[in-house]
mmCIF file of C-alpha atoms in Angstrom:
data_model
loop_
_atom_site.group_PDB
_atom_site.id
_atom_site.type_symbol
_atom_site.label_atom_id
_atom_site.label_comp_id
_atom_site.label_asym_id
_atom_site.label_seq_id
_atom_site.Cartn_x
_atom_site.Cartn_y
_atom_site.Cartn_z
ATOM 1 C CA PHE H 1 10.280 -17.011 57.441
ATOM 2 C CA LYS H 2 8.537 -14.692 59.892
ATOM 3 C CA PRO H 3 4.740 -15.663 59.787
ATOM 4 C CA ASN H 4 3.529 -12.283 60.766
ATOM 5 C CA ALA H 5 5.572 -9.894 58.775
ATOM 6 C CA SER H 6 4.394 -7.270 56.426
ATOM 7 C CA SER H 7 5.334 -8.003 52.842
ATOM 8 C CA THR H 8 7.644 -5.338 52.708
ATOM 9 C CA GLU H 9 9.834 -6.396 56.082
ATOM 10 C CA LYS H 10 10.166 -9.876 54.067
ATOM 11 C CA MET H 11 11.665 -8.638 51.532
ATOM 12 C CA ASP H 12 13.838 -6.089 52.863
ATOM 13 C CA GLY H 13 17.491 -7.164 51.783
ATOM 14 C CA THR H 14 16.239 -9.344 49.134
ATOM 15 C CA ARG H 15 18.803 -9.939 46.616
ATOM 16 C CA LEU H 16 18.668 -12.775 44.453
ATOM 17 C CA LYS H 17 20.404 -13.456 41.161
ATOM 18 C CA LEU H 18 19.661 -16.342 38.247
ATOM 19 C CA ALA H 19 22.253 -16.617 35.376
ATOM 20 C CA LEU H 20 20.424 -16.570 31.938
ATOM 21 C CA PRO H 21 20.943 -17.721 28.438
ATOM 22 C CA ASP H 22 21.665 -14.928 25.640
ATOM 23 C CA LEU H 23 18.687 -12.737 24.744
ATOM 24 C CA GLN H 24 17.294 -10.941 22.073
ATOM 25 C CA ILE H 25 14.949 -8.327 22.175
ATOM 26 C CA PRO H 26 12.086 -7.856 20.218
ATOM 27 C CA ALA H 27 12.856 -3.435 19.392
ATOM 28 C CA LEU H 28 16.291 -4.309 18.770
ATOM 29 C CA PRO H 29 18.404 -4.685 14.837
ATOM 30 C CA ASN H 30 18.669 -8.828 14.000
ATOM 31 C CA GLY H 31 21.099 -9.718 15.711
ATOM 32 C CA THR H 32 22.227 -7.618 18.840
ATOM 33 C CA GLN H 33 22.573 -10.664 20.740
ATOM 34 C CA ILE H 34 22.563 -9.601 24.828
ATOM 35 C CA SER H 35 24.801 -11.962 26.390
ATOM 36 C CA LYS H 36 26.112 -12.015 30.408
ATOM 37 C CA ALA H 37 22.207 -11.803 31.620
ATOM 38 C CA LEU H 38 21.050 -12.152 35.248
ATOM 39 C CA LEU H 39 17.515 -12.389 36.723
ATOM 40 C CA ASN H 40 17.247 -10.790 39.639
ATOM 41 C CA ILE H 41 15.038 -9.996 42.330
ATOM 42 C CA SER H 42 15.146 -7.338 44.680
ATOM 43 C CA ASP H 43 13.308 -5.195 46.777
ATOM 44 C CA LYS H 44 15.012 -2.307 45.021
ATOM 45 C CA LEU H 45 14.071 -0.465 41.709
ATOM 46 C CA PRO H 46 17.666 -1.177 39.299
ATOM 47 C CA GLU H 47 19.593 1.676 38.345
ATOM 48 C CA GLY H 48 17.864 3.879 35.451
ATOM 49 C CA PHE H 49 14.276 2.995 36.488
ATOM 50 C CA ALA H 50 11.677 5.870 38.732
ATOM 51 C CA PRO H 51 10.082 5.182 40.945
ATOM 52 C CA SER H 52 6.646 5.291 39.179
ATOM 53 C CA GLU H 53 7.648 1.780 37.421
ATOM 54 C CA ALA H 54 7.756 0.254 40.648
ATOM 55 C CA PRO H 55 5.591 -2.752 40.923
ATOM 56 C CA ALA H 56 2.624 -2.054 43.020
ATOM 57 C CA SER H 57 3.459 -4.894 45.355
ATOM 58 C CA GLY H 58 6.268 -7.568 45.160
ATOM 59 C CA PRO H 59 9.907 -7.715 44.489
ATOM 60 C CA VAL H 60 11.092 -6.124 41.824
ATOM 61 C CA VAL H 61 12.358 -8.298 39.112
ATOM 62 C CA SER H 62 14.859 -7.248 36.397
ATOM 63 C CA ILE H 63 17.355 -8.967 34.124
ATOM 64 C CA SER H 64 20.455 -6.865 34.138
ATOM 65 C CA ALA H 65 23.074 -7.919 31.126
ATOM 66 C CA SER H 66 25.681 -6.796 28.437
ATOM 67 C CA ALA H 67 26.776 -6.892 24.456
ATOM 68 C CA GLY H 68 29.839 -6.354 22.886
ATOM 69 C CA GLY H 69 31.685 -6.968 19.735
ATOM 70 C CA ASP H 70 30.282 -7.341 16.307
ATOM 71 C CA SER H 71 26.645 -7.850 18.439
ATOM 72 C CA ALA H 72 27.105 -4.521 19.326
ATOM 73 C CA GLN H 73 27.915 -3.284 15.903
ATOM 74 C CA LYS H 74 24.441 -3.949 15.193
ATOM 75 C CA LEU H 75 22.926 -1.425 16.940
ATOM 76 C CA PHE H 76 22.678 1.356 15.308
ATOM 77 C CA SER H 77 22.804 1.817 11.438
ATOM 78 C CA PHE H 78 23.686 5.667 11.672
ATOM 79 C CA GLU H 79 26.768 5.840 9.735
ATOM 80 C CA GLY H 80 30.389 7.180 11.201
ATOM 81 C CA LEU H 81 28.505 6.029 14.702
ATOM 82 C CA SER H 82 30.225 3.205 16.460
ATOM 83 C CA VAL H 83 29.336 1.361 19.819
ATOM 84 C CA THR H 84 31.666 -0.335 22.366
ATOM 85 C CA SER H 85 29.676 -1.071 25.045
ATOM 86 C CA VAL H 86 26.433 -1.750 25.827
ATOM 87 C CA ASP H 87 24.478 -2.432 29.088
ATOM 88 C CA LEU H 88 20.852 -3.758 29.379
ATOM 89 C CA ALA H 89 18.825 -2.960 32.147
ATOM 90 C CA ALA H 90 15.316 -4.754 31.683
ATOM 91 C CA MET H 91 12.578 -4.712 34.843
ATOM 92 C CA TYR H 92 8.598 -6.304 35.024
ATOM 93 C CA SER H 93 5.223 -4.792 36.410
ATOM 94 C CA ASN H 94 2.417 -4.229 35.617
ATOM 95 C CA LYS H 95 2.187 -7.278 33.170
ATOM 96 C CA ALA H 96 4.756 -6.255 30.768
ATOM 97 C CA TRP H 97 8.848 -5.641 30.877
ATOM 98 C CA ALA H 98 10.057 -2.522 30.064
ATOM 99 C CA PHE H 99 13.958 -2.496 28.520
ATOM 100 C CA GLY H 100 16.316 0.248 28.199
ATOM 101 C CA LEU H 101 20.090 0.588 26.882
ATOM 102 C CA LYS H 102 23.132 2.330 27.869
ATOM 103 C CA GLY H 103 26.839 2.915 26.619
ATOM 104 C CA THR H 104 29.236 3.879 25.058
ATOM 105 C CA ALA H 105 29.860 4.930 21.310
ATOM 106 C CA GLN H 106 32.356 6.705 18.991
ATOM 107 C CA LEU H 107 30.805 9.327 16.483
ATOM 108 C CA ASN H 108 32.945 10.921 13.883
ATOM 109 C CA ALA H 109 36.034 10.208 16.502
ATOM 110 C CA THR H 110 34.275 11.935 18.861
ATOM 111 C CA GLU H 111 33.440 9.750 22.193
ATOM 112 C CA LEU H 112 29.716 9.400 23.781
ATOM 113 C CA ALA H 113 27.670 8.418 26.242
ATOM 114 C CA TYR H 114 23.890 7.318 25.011
ATOM 115 C CA LYS H 115 20.927 5.898 26.258
ATOM 116 C CA VAL H 116 17.664 4.426 25.308
ATOM 117 C CA ALA H 117 14.333 3.321 26.698
ATOM 118 C CA PHE H 118 11.355 1.754 24.886
ATOM 119 C CA ALA H 119 8.204 1.168 24.946
ATOM 120 C CA LYS H 120 6.445 -2.139 26.772
ATOM 121 C CA GLY H 121 5.912 -4.866 26.025
ATOM 122 C CA ALA H 122 3.375 -5.287 22.385
ATOM 123 C CA ASP H 123 4.226 -1.486 21.642
ATOM 124 C CA GLN H 124 7.687 -2.311 20.583
ATOM 125 C CA LYS H 125 8.294 -1.538 16.595
ATOM 126 C CA GLY H 126 11.595 -0.894 16.229
ATOM 127 C CA GLU H 127 11.123 2.631 16.186
ATOM 128 C CA TYR H 128 12.998 4.593 18.816
ATOM 129 C CA ALA H 129 15.311 7.123 20.360
ATOM 130 C CA VAL H 130 18.547 7.674 21.838
ATOM 131 C CA LYS H 131 19.621 10.718 23.889
ATOM 132 C CA LEU H 132 23.186 11.405 22.803
ATOM 133 C CA GLU H 133 26.024 13.334 24.912
ATOM 134 C CA ALA H 134 29.457 14.068 25.331
ATOM 135 C CA PRO H 135 31.225 13.400 27.833
ATOM 136 C CA GLY H 136 32.802 16.113 30.099
ATOM 137 C CA ASN H 137 33.731 20.199 28.813
ATOM 138 C CA ASP H 138 34.296 18.800 24.866
ATOM 139 C CA GLY H 139 30.065 18.492 23.457
ATOM 140 C CA LEU H 140 29.118 17.624 20.463
ATOM 141 C CA THR H 141 29.829 20.418 17.520
ATOM 142 C CA VAL H 142 27.729 20.210 14.319
ATOM 143 C CA GLN H 143 31.275 19.066 12.908
ATOM 144 C CA ALA H 144 31.528 16.201 14.881
ATOM 145 C CA VAL H 145 27.943 14.706 13.670
ATOM 146 C CA THR H 146 27.796 15.582 9.956
ATOM 147 C CA GLY H 147 31.963 14.675 9.210
ATOM 148 C CA ARG H 148 32.272 17.500 7.243
ATOM 149 C CA PRO H 149 33.491 21.332 8.231
ATOM 150 C CA VAL H 150 30.731 24.189 7.160
ATOM 151 C CA PRO H 151 32.228 27.837 7.582
ATOM 152 C CA GLY H 152 30.566 29.336 10.727
ATOM 153 C CA LEU H 153 28.491 26.454 11.839
ATOM 154 C CA SER H 154 31.170 23.388 12.147
ATOM 155 C CA ASP H 155 32.418 24.751 15.843
ATOM 156 C CA VAL H 156 29.031 25.381 17.007
ATOM 157 C CA ALA H 157 27.481 23.218 20.143
ATOM 158 C CA LEU H 158 24.985 20.728 20.133
ATOM 159 C CA SER H 159 22.319 19.898 22.826
ATOM 160 C CA ALA H 160 19.318 17.361 23.090
ATOM 161 C CA ILE H 161 21.323 15.532 20.775
ATOM 162 C CA GLU H 162 18.888 12.222 19.808
ATOM 163 C CA LEU H 163 19.554 9.369 17.303
ATOM 164 C CA LYS H 164 16.185 8.404 15.643
ATOM 165 C CA LYS H 165 15.661 4.947 14.422
ATOM 166 C CA GLY H 166 13.185 4.142 11.990
ATOM 167 C CA SER H 167 11.877 2.019 9.358
ATOM 168 C CA ALA H 168 13.583 4.326 6.572
ATOM 169 C CA GLY H 169 17.164 4.214 8.671
ATOM 170 C CA ASP H 170 18.666 6.284 11.524
ATOM 171 C CA SER H 171 18.696 10.059 11.689
ATOM 172 C CA LEU H 172 20.576 11.968 13.923
ATOM 173 C CA SER H 173 18.835 16.028 15.362
ATOM 174 C CA ALA H 174 19.803 18.280 17.564
ATOM 175 C CA LYS H 175 19.216 22.048 18.708
ATOM 176 C CA LEU H 176 21.595 24.589 17.724
ATOM 177 C CA MET H 177 22.316 28.651 17.997
ATOM 178 C CA PHE H 178 23.254 30.213 14.716
ATOM 179 C CA LEU H 179 23.113 33.542 12.924
ATOM 180 C CA ASP H 180 21.415 34.692 16.805
ATOM 181 C CA THR H 181 18.733 32.039 16.602
ATOM 182 C CA THR H 182 17.615 28.869 17.533
ATOM 183 C CA GLY H 183 17.250 26.397 15.253
ATOM 184 C CA GLU H 184 17.386 22.513 15.186
ATOM 185 C CA ILE H 185 19.670 20.289 12.714
ATOM 186 C CA ASP H 186 18.629 17.196 10.920
ATOM 187 C CA VAL H 187 21.845 14.065 10.049
ATOM 188 C CA PHE H 188 20.802 11.536 7.735
ATOM 189 C CA HIS H 189 22.108 9.182 5.258
ATOM 190 C CA PRO H 190 20.407 8.728 2.088
ATOM 191 C CA LYS H 191 20.604 5.533 0.432
ATOM 192 C CA GLY H 192 23.897 4.896 -1.797
ATOM 193 C CA PHE H 193 25.258 8.278 -0.510
ATOM 194 C CA ASP H 194 28.792 8.625 2.114
ATOM 195 C CA ALA H 195 28.764 10.936 3.268
ATOM 196 C CA ALA H 196 25.564 12.477 5.264
ATOM 197 C CA VAL H 197 22.653 15.347 3.775
ATOM 198 C CA PHE H 198 21.680 17.884 6.628
ATOM 199 C CA ALA H 199 19.457 20.036 7.641
ATOM 200 C CA VAL H 200 19.226 23.208 9.384
ATOM 201 C CA THR H 201 15.585 24.892 10.622
ATOM 202 C CA ALA H 202 14.638 27.852 12.536
ATOM 203 C CA ASP H 203 10.932 29.454 13.095
ATOM 204 C CA LYS H 204 12.161 32.320 12.348
ATOM 205 C CA LEU H 205 15.585 34.325 10.684
ATOM 206 C CA ASP H 206 16.109 38.138 10.041
ATOM 207 C CA PHE H 207 16.889 37.966 6.249
ATOM 208 C CA LYS H 208 19.640 40.478 6.244
ATOM 209 C CA LYS H 209 21.509 38.360 8.917
ATOM 210 C CA LEU H 210 21.643 36.071 5.867
ATOM 211 C CA ILE H 211 21.578 37.510 3.309
ATOM 212 C CA PRO H 212 23.335 40.863 3.722
ATOM 213 C CA GLY H 213 22.289 44.293 2.346
ATOM 214 C CA ASN H 214 19.644 47.137 1.802
ATOM 215 C CA ALA H 215 17.243 45.745 -0.486
ATOM 216 C CA LEU H 216 14.992 43.758 1.917
ATOM 217 C CA ALA H 217 16.510 44.763 5.326
ATOM 218 C CA GLY H 218 13.382 44.595 7.781
ATOM 219 C CA GLY H 219 12.753 40.828 6.058
ATOM 220 C CA SER H 220 12.419 37.813 7.476
ATOM 221 C CA LEU H 221 12.255 33.852 6.662
ATOM 222 C CA LEU H 222 9.961 32.101 8.145
ATOM 223 C CA LYS H 223 10.895 28.465 8.972
ATOM 224 C CA PRO H 224 13.563 28.660 7.085
ATOM 225 C CA THR H 225 15.352 25.779 6.106
ATOM 226 C CA MET H 226 18.920 24.827 4.535
ATOM 227 C CA VAL H 227 19.698 21.705 3.157
ATOM 228 C CA PHE H 228 23.220 20.877 2.681
ATOM 229 C CA VAL H 229 23.935 18.267 -0.048
ATOM 230 C CA PRO H 230 27.384 16.752 -0.628
ATOM 231 C CA VAL H 231 28.496 17.014 -3.682
ATOM 232 C CA GLY H 232 28.263 15.334 -6.956
ATOM 233 C CA LYS H 233 24.582 14.596 -5.047
ATOM 234 C CA THR H 234 21.524 15.009 -5.251
ATOM 235 C CA LEU H 235 18.519 14.671 -2.994
ATOM 236 C CA GLN H 236 14.743 14.414 -3.782
ATOM 237 C CA PRO H 237 12.141 16.017 -1.787
ATOM 238 C CA ASP H 238 10.394 12.782 -1.536
ATOM 239 C CA ASP H 239 13.368 11.059 -0.149
ATOM 240 C CA PRO H 240 12.495 8.255 2.622
ATOM 241 C CA SER H 241 15.202 9.030 4.527
ATOM 242 C CA ILE H 242 14.206 12.318 5.128
ATOM 243 C CA PRO H 243 12.891 13.061 8.712
ATOM 244 C CA PRO H 244 9.161 13.061 8.675
ATOM 245 C CA LYS H 245 8.932 17.066 10.304
ATOM 246 C CA LEU H 246 11.415 18.476 7.920
ATOM 247 C CA LYS H 247 10.375 16.650 5.138
ATOM 248 C CA ALA H 248 7.110 18.376 5.720
ATOM 249 C CA ASN H 249 8.335 21.788 5.993
ATOM 250 C CA ILE H 250 9.631 21.508 2.644
ATOM 251 C CA ALA H 251 6.956 19.761 0.553
ATOM 252 C CA LYS H 252 5.263 22.953 1.742
ATOM 253 C CA VAL H 253 7.751 25.905 0.186
ATOM 254 C CA LEU H 254 7.528 23.188 -2.748
ATOM 255 C CA ALA H 255 3.989 23.074 -2.799
ATOM 256 C CA ASP H 256 3.132 26.999 -2.479
ATOM 257 C CA MET H 257 5.726 27.823 -5.480
ATOM 258 C CA ALA H 258 3.996 25.132 -7.402
ATOM 259 C CA LYS H 259 1.181 27.514 -7.632
ATOM 260 C CA SER H 260 3.304 29.720 -10.475
ATOM 261 C CA GLN H 261 6.088 26.910 -11.815
ATOM 262 C CA PRO H 262 4.205 23.392 -11.702
ATOM 263 C CA GLY H 263 7.298 20.859 -11.555
ATOM 264 C CA VAL H 264 8.895 22.938 -8.850
ATOM 265 C CA GLU H 265 8.005 19.967 -6.247
ATOM 266 C CA SER H 266 9.096 17.424 -7.866
ATOM 267 C CA GLU H 267 13.358 18.618 -8.728
ATOM 268 C CA ALA H 268 15.392 16.857 -7.258
ATOM 269 C CA ILE H 269 17.446 19.487 -4.376
ATOM 270 C CA PRO H 270 21.029 19.764 -5.729
ATOM 271 C CA ALA H 271 24.598 19.457 -4.041
ATOM 272 C CA GLY H 272 25.415 23.192 -2.100
ATOM 273 C CA ILE H 273 23.360 24.598 0.349
ATOM 274 C CA THR H 274 19.803 24.759 -0.690
ATOM 275 C CA LEU H 275 17.014 27.616 1.520
ATOM 276 C CA LEU H 276 13.518 26.771 1.403
ATOM 277 C CA ALA H 277 10.935 29.181 3.011
ATOM 278 C CA GLU H 278 8.680 31.520 3.267
ATOM 279 C CA LEU H 279 9.718 35.410 3.282
ATOM 280 C CA ASP H 280 7.492 37.611 4.968
ATOM 281 C CA ILE H 281 8.305 41.293 3.479
ATOM 282 C CA GLN H 282 5.813 43.050 6.005
ATOM 283 C CA GLY H 283 8.800 44.527 7.396
ATOM 284 C CA SER H 284 10.840 46.005 4.171
ATOM 285 C CA SER H 285 8.426 49.245 3.377
ATOM 286 C CA ASP H 286 10.738 49.011 -0.190
ATOM 287 C CA MET H 287 9.167 45.425 -1.030
ATOM 288 C CA THR H 288 6.249 46.181 0.627
ATOM 289 C CA ALA H 289 6.006 49.285 -1.471
ATOM 290 C CA LEU H 290 7.484 47.550 -4.715
ATOM 291 C CA MET H 291 4.587 45.217 -4.511
ATOM 292 C CA SER H 292 2.104 47.680 -3.829
ATOM 293 C CA SER H 293 2.365 49.518 -7.192
ATOM 294 C CA ALA H 294 1.498 46.038 -8.728
ATOM 295 C CA GLY H 295 -1.949 45.874 -6.992
ATOM 296 C CA LYS H 296 -0.119 42.654 -4.723
ATOM 297 C CA LYS H 297 -1.576 42.938 -1.179
ATOM 298 C CA ASP H 298 0.687 39.539 -0.003
ATOM 299 C CA THR H 299 3.377 39.615 2.413
ATOM 300 C CA LYS H 300 4.206 36.002 2.240
ATOM 301 C CA LEU H 301 6.111 34.558 -0.672
ATOM 302 C CA PRO H 302 7.678 31.148 -1.138
ATOM 303 C CA ILE H 303 11.140 31.071 -1.813
ATOM 304 C CA LYS H 304 14.277 28.176 -3.162
ATOM 305 C CA GLY H 305 17.273 28.582 -3.911
ATOM 306 C CA SER H 306 21.507 28.630 -3.280
ATOM 307 C CA LEU H 307 22.664 30.279 -0.721
ATOM 308 C CA SER H 308 27.413 30.462 -0.497
ATOM 309 C CA ALA H 309 29.702 27.828 1.338
ATOM 310 C CA LYS H 310 29.900 31.320 3.397
ATOM 311 C CA ALA H 311 26.540 32.166 4.126
ATOM 312 C CA PHE H 312 27.376 31.453 7.869
ATOM 313 C CA ASP H 313 30.353 33.407 8.374
ATOM 314 C CA LYS H 314 29.698 36.518 9.731
ATOM 315 C CA LYS H 315 33.631 36.667 9.321
ATOM 316 C CA ALA H 316 33.084 36.218 5.676
ATOM 317 C CA SER H 317 33.637 39.233 3.190
ATOM 318 C CA LEU H 318 30.621 41.298 2.041
ATOM 319 C CA LYS H 319 31.468 39.392 -1.744
ATOM 320 C CA ASP H 320 32.274 35.602 0.071
ATOM 321 C CA ARG H 321 28.523 36.175 1.847
ATOM 322 C CA LEU H 322 26.968 36.936 -1.006
ATOM 323 C CA ALA H 323 28.924 34.785 -3.663
ATOM 324 C CA ASP H 324 26.470 31.684 -6.024
ATOM 325 C CA VAL H 325 23.807 33.286 -3.825
ATOM 326 C CA SER H 326 20.885 32.242 -6.362
ATOM 327 C CA LEU H 327 16.965 33.021 -4.811
ATOM 328 C CA LEU H 328 13.582 32.693 -6.900
ATOM 329 C CA SER H 329 10.247 33.451 -5.281
ATOM 330 C CA GLY H 330 7.514 32.644 -7.346
ATOM 331 C CA LEU H 331 4.460 35.129 -7.734
ATOM 332 C CA GLU H 332 0.750 34.358 -9.412
ATOM 333 C CA ALA H 333 0.395 36.067 -12.024
ATOM 334 C CA PHE H 334 -0.590 39.537 -11.718
ATOM 335 C CA SER H 335 -2.200 43.146 -13.525
ATOM 336 C CA ILE H 336 -1.087 45.942 -12.897
ATOM 337 C CA PRO H 337 -3.447 48.570 -11.683
ATOM 338 C CA ASP H 338 -4.923 51.648 -14.441
ATOM 339 C CA THR H 339 -3.772 49.052 -17.326
ATOM 340 C CA PRO H 340 -4.479 46.506 -19.508
ATOM 341 C CA VAL H 341 -1.606 44.566 -18.667
ATOM 342 C CA LYS H 342 -0.946 41.685 -17.370
ATOM 343 C CA ILE H 343 2.320 39.500 -15.773
ATOM 344 C CA MET H 344 2.167 36.110 -16.056
ATOM 345 C CA LYS H 345 4.356 33.820 -14.254
ATOM 346 C CA PRO H 346 6.363 36.852 -12.724
ATOM 347 C CA VAL H 347 9.277 35.250 -10.740
ATOM 348 C CA PHE H 348 11.375 37.335 -8.078
ATOM 349 C CA THR H 349 14.888 36.825 -8.300
ATOM 350 C CA ILE H 350 17.817 37.748 -5.236
ATOM 351 C CA GLY H 351 21.312 36.948 -6.061
ATOM 352 C CA GLU H 352 24.386 38.318 -6.128
ATOM 353 C CA LYS H 353 24.724 40.531 -9.288
#
């Protein structure tokens, strides 16, 4: 009440609270009810907000609340992920509300903590990313997020884990190390699938580390994508549940293959492990010599096909790692130099036999 006090001095120590009715946040799924809401007027920022988000002047106006029970379960639609607690923090600044959630959840029996921030005001569109982490030293593994074992990958730890909520459903992405390279995993659930589909991708991979042998020693896989489809199912390459970046990788390989194998771009991806990549043979002297003898100067070829269930298991025998391997690479028609022979629709194959 001091007339000549500064605004900062007048706000110092202010702590006002007002109970609010149950709330519904526009960006959250229908039916996600926020209860026990309090409107707070204070001189301090609520937990989880950066100083840059503070209002330029005046009091800090915020909301704190929670959700539980059936309402909390509607927060995420990712199969195997169940929410156990939801705490909301919201703050008003620059004529708009900014919302954030945090809480606990379980993913295939693994305890998690999560955080999510929403866009301000009218930018809220129901699509957002949720940061996930496992408390303590346990960490999240490939098997924890996919729900099934993969030899050589099951126990691989994940980092930078995000649950992405979009119009076609929720998908999970994370970083991982496999076969001595850094990659990314995407996990998603197409409509009608009980088990998850997931894909592991990398920028570049030594071919010999994935497919042991000497024929392509020195060759590399560029932008390799390995898609894991559950038993008894197939996946259309344009399925709406496939995350956009992953879908673009798949489409590029199939489009390149379709130049010599029309129709391949619309074929379903079968159950098991399917590799889609660009094979760079520049480092393989045997392959470059073979292609040169056929008058082909291209060193990058699209490749697609099945991998062994133990392709990632470094401890598996050579026989097991090559079991069921069947890869095809379409080549455009070419003529053999100094002969009248022209090879139409040639197919380059890599297999266990």
